[in-house]
Amino acid sequence: MHIRGKLGQRVITESEVAKPAAPIIVPRVASVSTLINPTEPGWKNIANITIPLTAQVLFVPWGTGSTPAVDVQAAHDNRRVIFRMSWEDKTPNKKLTRMSDYSDGAAVMFPLDEGEPSSIMMGFLKPVNIWHWKAARRHQDWAKVYAEFYVAAEKGTLLATHRSAFDHPPHGSDIVDNLATMPGTITPKKNQQVEGKAVWNNGRWYVTYSRSLASSKATEDVQFKTGDEFWTAFAVWDGERKERASRKSIADWVPFVLEESRAAK
C-alpha cells in the first residue's frame, strides 16, 4: 500500500497506516438472533480477526492512537448479518455528567458505491453507510435542551454539532444508522434498521450490530449478498482519552465475503 497525504505540516506516511487485515469469510449459522447479546457463548464458535487501528490524522482533532487493535467477528443466517467488535478499555465511559466528559464509542462503515474503495486514511468523498454506537447516548438527557451547540475540538477551536447527533436511538437499539458523503456530514437516517447491544466486561467492550441482508433503499443502505465481496472499515473512540468526533482510532477498508449456503454451492 502506497499512501502519502499532508495536512498543513503533518505528513502521513505508509508506516503510519494500518494495513488491511486478511479477507474475512462470514460463516453461515442457523440463526443470528441469539448472537445479538454480545456475551452470548455462541460467539466462541465464530472465528475472530484482530484488525490493527491507527490514529486518525487528516482532520482536527487528530486521534490519540489509544486503541491499537479491535477484534472483529461476523456471521449471517441468509436473512440477517451480524458483526461483533471487541477491544480493551480499562475505563468504561458511559455517562456524561459534565461538559468535560466524553463517551466511549465505535462504528462500522460501508461504502455505498461498488468496487474497492480508496484508502480510508485519505478520508472518504463518496456516500457511506455508518453504524454508530455510543456508550453514553442513553445518558445524555442534558443534550436534548439544546437545538445546536459547540463542542471543544482542540484548544482554540470549536466543532459545531447538531442535537440529532446526541439524541437517544428512536428504535430501542444501541446503534444509530447514519449516512455521510464526507467527514463531518454524518446524518441519522429516518428509517433505522440496525439493531445491536453493548456490554463492558472485565476491561473490554463488546458491541454487536445486526441488520437484514437487503433493504429497499440501495442508495442509503449497504446491500449484502452471499458470495459477493463487500468492504467495511472500523473506528473506536476512547472517552477516557477525550476522544470525540474525528479524534479516534481507525482501520482501513477490510474485505468480507458472506459464505454461501450449502444448497447454493
XYZ file of C-alpha atoms in Angstrom:
265
model
C 0.000 0.000 0.000
C 1.493 3.365 -1.001
C -0.227 6.276 0.710
C 1.045 9.741 1.355
C -1.001 12.752 2.384
C -0.460 16.123 4.010
C -2.463 18.428 6.288
C -0.538 21.650 6.901
C 2.879 20.406 8.020
C 1.540 16.990 9.117
C 2.718 14.276 6.700
C 1.086 10.840 6.632
C 3.484 8.108 5.584
C 2.963 4.446 4.791
C 4.385 3.393 8.163
C 1.557 5.225 9.954
C -1.214 3.482 8.042
C -2.866 0.386 9.479
C -2.623 -2.397 6.919
C -5.896 -4.122 5.947
C -6.469 -7.465 7.640
C -6.828 -10.663 5.598
C -10.249 -11.087 3.924
C -12.878 -12.218 6.392
C -15.183 -15.089 5.470
C -18.510 -14.546 7.207
C -19.841 -18.017 8.147
C -23.456 -19.058 7.825
C -25.112 -20.066 11.106
C -28.587 -21.386 11.910
C -29.725 -18.085 13.418
C -28.080 -14.800 14.402
C -30.897 -13.813 16.771
C -29.191 -15.091 19.929
C -25.878 -13.523 18.906
C -27.311 -10.026 19.389
C -26.223 -10.493 23.014
C -22.523 -9.519 22.872
C -21.540 -12.098 25.511
C -23.590 -14.965 24.053
C -21.474 -18.185 24.307
C -22.127 -18.874 20.618
C -19.598 -16.187 19.701
C -16.859 -18.574 20.859
C -17.616 -20.736 17.803
C -17.060 -17.896 15.313
C -13.586 -17.026 14.048
C -12.024 -13.872 15.427
C -9.912 -11.480 13.332
C -7.684 -8.893 15.004
C -7.595 -5.703 12.940
C -4.925 -3.056 13.630
C -6.047 0.525 14.259
C -4.156 3.774 13.817
C -4.755 7.345 14.929
C -6.865 9.463 12.568
C -4.536 12.292 11.462
C -6.226 14.011 8.494
C -8.757 16.122 10.370
C -8.588 18.104 13.615
C -8.831 16.874 16.289
C -6.295 14.148 15.489
C -6.639 10.744 17.098
C -4.515 9.671 20.049
C -3.930 6.089 18.903
C -5.050 4.862 22.323
C -6.752 1.745 20.877
C -4.165 -0.263 18.902
C -6.480 -3.005 17.616
C -10.049 -4.271 17.525
C -11.260 -7.871 17.352
C -13.979 -8.457 14.758
C -16.332 -11.399 14.264
C -19.248 -11.779 11.869
C -21.953 -14.277 10.901
C -25.140 -14.477 8.826
C -28.152 -16.788 8.522
C -29.242 -15.946 4.935
C -31.651 -13.360 6.373
C -29.565 -11.145 8.616
C -25.896 -10.350 9.132
C -24.274 -9.578 12.483
C -20.914 -8.140 13.480
C -19.229 -8.043 16.875
C -16.444 -5.627 17.741
C -14.450 -6.061 20.957
C -11.429 -4.211 22.303
C -9.555 -3.457 25.513
C -10.722 -0.450 27.516
C -9.857 -0.396 31.203
C -12.216 2.503 31.997
C -15.798 2.429 30.645
C -17.011 5.948 29.877
C -20.789 5.638 29.781
C -22.203 8.807 31.347
C -21.762 12.465 30.525
C -22.412 14.460 33.680
C -20.017 17.333 32.860
C -19.102 19.154 29.669
C -15.582 17.758 30.110
C -16.811 14.135 29.948
C -16.503 12.124 26.742
C -18.106 8.835 25.753
C -16.630 5.583 24.522
C -17.870 4.675 21.064
C -17.386 2.517 17.978
C -18.570 2.396 14.391
C -18.715 0.174 11.319
C -18.669 1.915 7.936
C -19.608 0.579 4.486
C -19.110 2.278 1.088
C -22.311 2.564 -0.948
C -20.531 2.585 -4.307
C -19.487 -0.726 -5.821
C -15.882 -1.814 -6.123
C -12.844 -1.442 -3.905
C -12.848 1.959 -2.189
C -9.828 4.237 -1.936
C -7.922 4.223 1.334
C -9.894 5.443 4.350
C -6.681 7.121 5.520
C -7.196 9.718 2.804
C -10.734 10.377 4.022
C -13.836 9.465 2.023
C -15.567 11.615 -0.569
C -18.337 9.245 -1.635
C -21.515 8.101 0.159
C -21.071 5.699 3.063
C -23.397 3.916 5.480
C -22.194 4.192 9.099
C -23.498 2.102 12.007
C -22.536 4.051 15.110
C -22.606 3.033 18.772
C -22.022 5.475 21.614
C -21.922 4.280 25.228
C -23.334 7.491 26.694
C -26.126 8.058 24.173
C -28.806 6.863 26.584
C -27.485 9.084 29.374
C -27.246 12.405 27.554
C -30.522 13.977 28.658
C -28.815 17.340 29.075
C -28.073 17.481 25.355
C -31.755 17.499 24.401
C -32.282 21.020 25.748
C -30.076 22.498 23.013
C -31.109 22.952 19.387
C -27.435 23.069 18.493
C -24.231 23.837 20.337
C -20.473 23.761 20.070
C -18.095 21.120 21.360
C -14.453 21.960 22.040
C -12.337 20.116 19.479
C -8.847 21.445 20.165
C -7.501 24.430 22.083
C -8.836 27.478 20.284
C -11.188 25.517 18.021
C -14.856 24.564 18.176
C -16.790 21.842 16.410
C -20.397 22.678 15.503
C -22.691 19.815 16.494
C -26.421 19.385 15.969
C -28.508 17.843 18.752
C -29.512 14.928 16.481
C -26.021 13.510 16.988
C -26.791 13.069 20.684
C -30.456 12.002 20.671
C -31.475 8.630 22.049
C -31.909 5.942 19.381
C -35.600 6.148 18.393
C -35.980 2.397 17.785
C -34.726 0.957 21.068
C -31.365 -0.187 19.693
C -27.955 0.887 20.956
C -26.928 1.595 17.336
C -27.742 4.583 15.125
C -27.817 4.018 11.351
C -26.284 7.005 9.500
C -25.427 8.356 6.075
C -22.434 10.523 5.187
C -20.845 11.835 1.986
C -17.605 13.095 3.557
C -16.196 13.589 7.063
C -18.368 15.945 9.104
C -21.603 15.215 7.182
C -22.897 12.261 9.222
C -26.714 12.290 9.364
C -29.031 9.809 11.139
C -31.413 8.095 8.723
C -35.172 8.394 9.143
C -35.579 4.638 8.736
C -33.481 2.996 11.472
C -32.940 -0.712 10.717
C -29.764 -1.646 12.591
C -30.075 -3.481 15.900
C -27.351 -4.017 18.442
C -26.216 -4.099 22.036
C -23.089 -3.349 24.048
C -21.559 -4.830 27.194
C -18.429 -3.840 29.120
C -16.923 -6.795 30.969
C -13.505 -7.361 32.581
C -11.788 -4.458 30.869
C -13.260 -4.988 27.398
C -16.122 -3.582 25.354
C -18.241 -5.981 23.273
C -20.597 -4.382 20.732
C -22.925 -6.071 18.217
C -24.507 -4.685 15.045
C -27.165 -6.555 13.039
C -29.351 -5.819 10.005
C -31.198 -7.662 7.252
C -29.049 -8.618 4.267
C -31.022 -6.440 1.862
C -33.110 -3.295 2.086
C -35.369 -1.407 -0.300
C -33.054 1.634 -0.448
C -29.753 0.745 -2.081
C -28.802 4.428 -2.200
C -28.908 4.610 1.616
C -28.132 1.086 2.834
C -25.300 -1.310 2.186
C -26.634 -4.428 0.424
C -25.295 -7.850 1.389
C -25.370 -10.868 -0.968
C -23.945 -14.303 -0.246
C -20.816 -14.986 -2.255
C -20.223 -11.300 -3.047
C -17.338 -9.308 -1.620
C -18.022 -6.115 0.298
C -15.840 -3.692 2.242
C -16.002 -2.202 5.695
C -13.901 -0.006 7.973
C -13.922 0.303 11.763
C -13.445 3.093 14.299
C -13.135 3.273 18.093
C -13.383 6.295 20.426
C -11.835 6.229 23.918
C -13.729 8.644 26.155
C -11.098 8.455 28.880
C -8.607 9.946 26.409
C -11.172 12.629 25.475
C -11.648 11.175 22.010
C -14.628 12.536 20.059
C -15.582 13.458 16.510
C -12.503 12.900 14.291
C -10.276 12.135 17.311
C -10.454 8.354 17.076
C -8.593 5.188 16.114
C -9.446 3.830 12.664
C -8.835 0.835 10.423
C -8.519 0.877 6.666
C -11.078 -0.937 4.499
C -11.257 -4.696 5.028
C -12.917 -7.079 2.543
C -15.601 -9.539 3.665
C -17.442 -12.344 1.874
C -20.689 -13.912 3.109
C -20.397 -17.694 2.986
C -22.930 -19.253 0.640
C -25.389 -21.826 1.900
C -24.719 -25.478 1.123
C -27.658 -25.544 -1.276
C -26.084 -22.741 -3.300
C -22.717 -24.446 -3.684
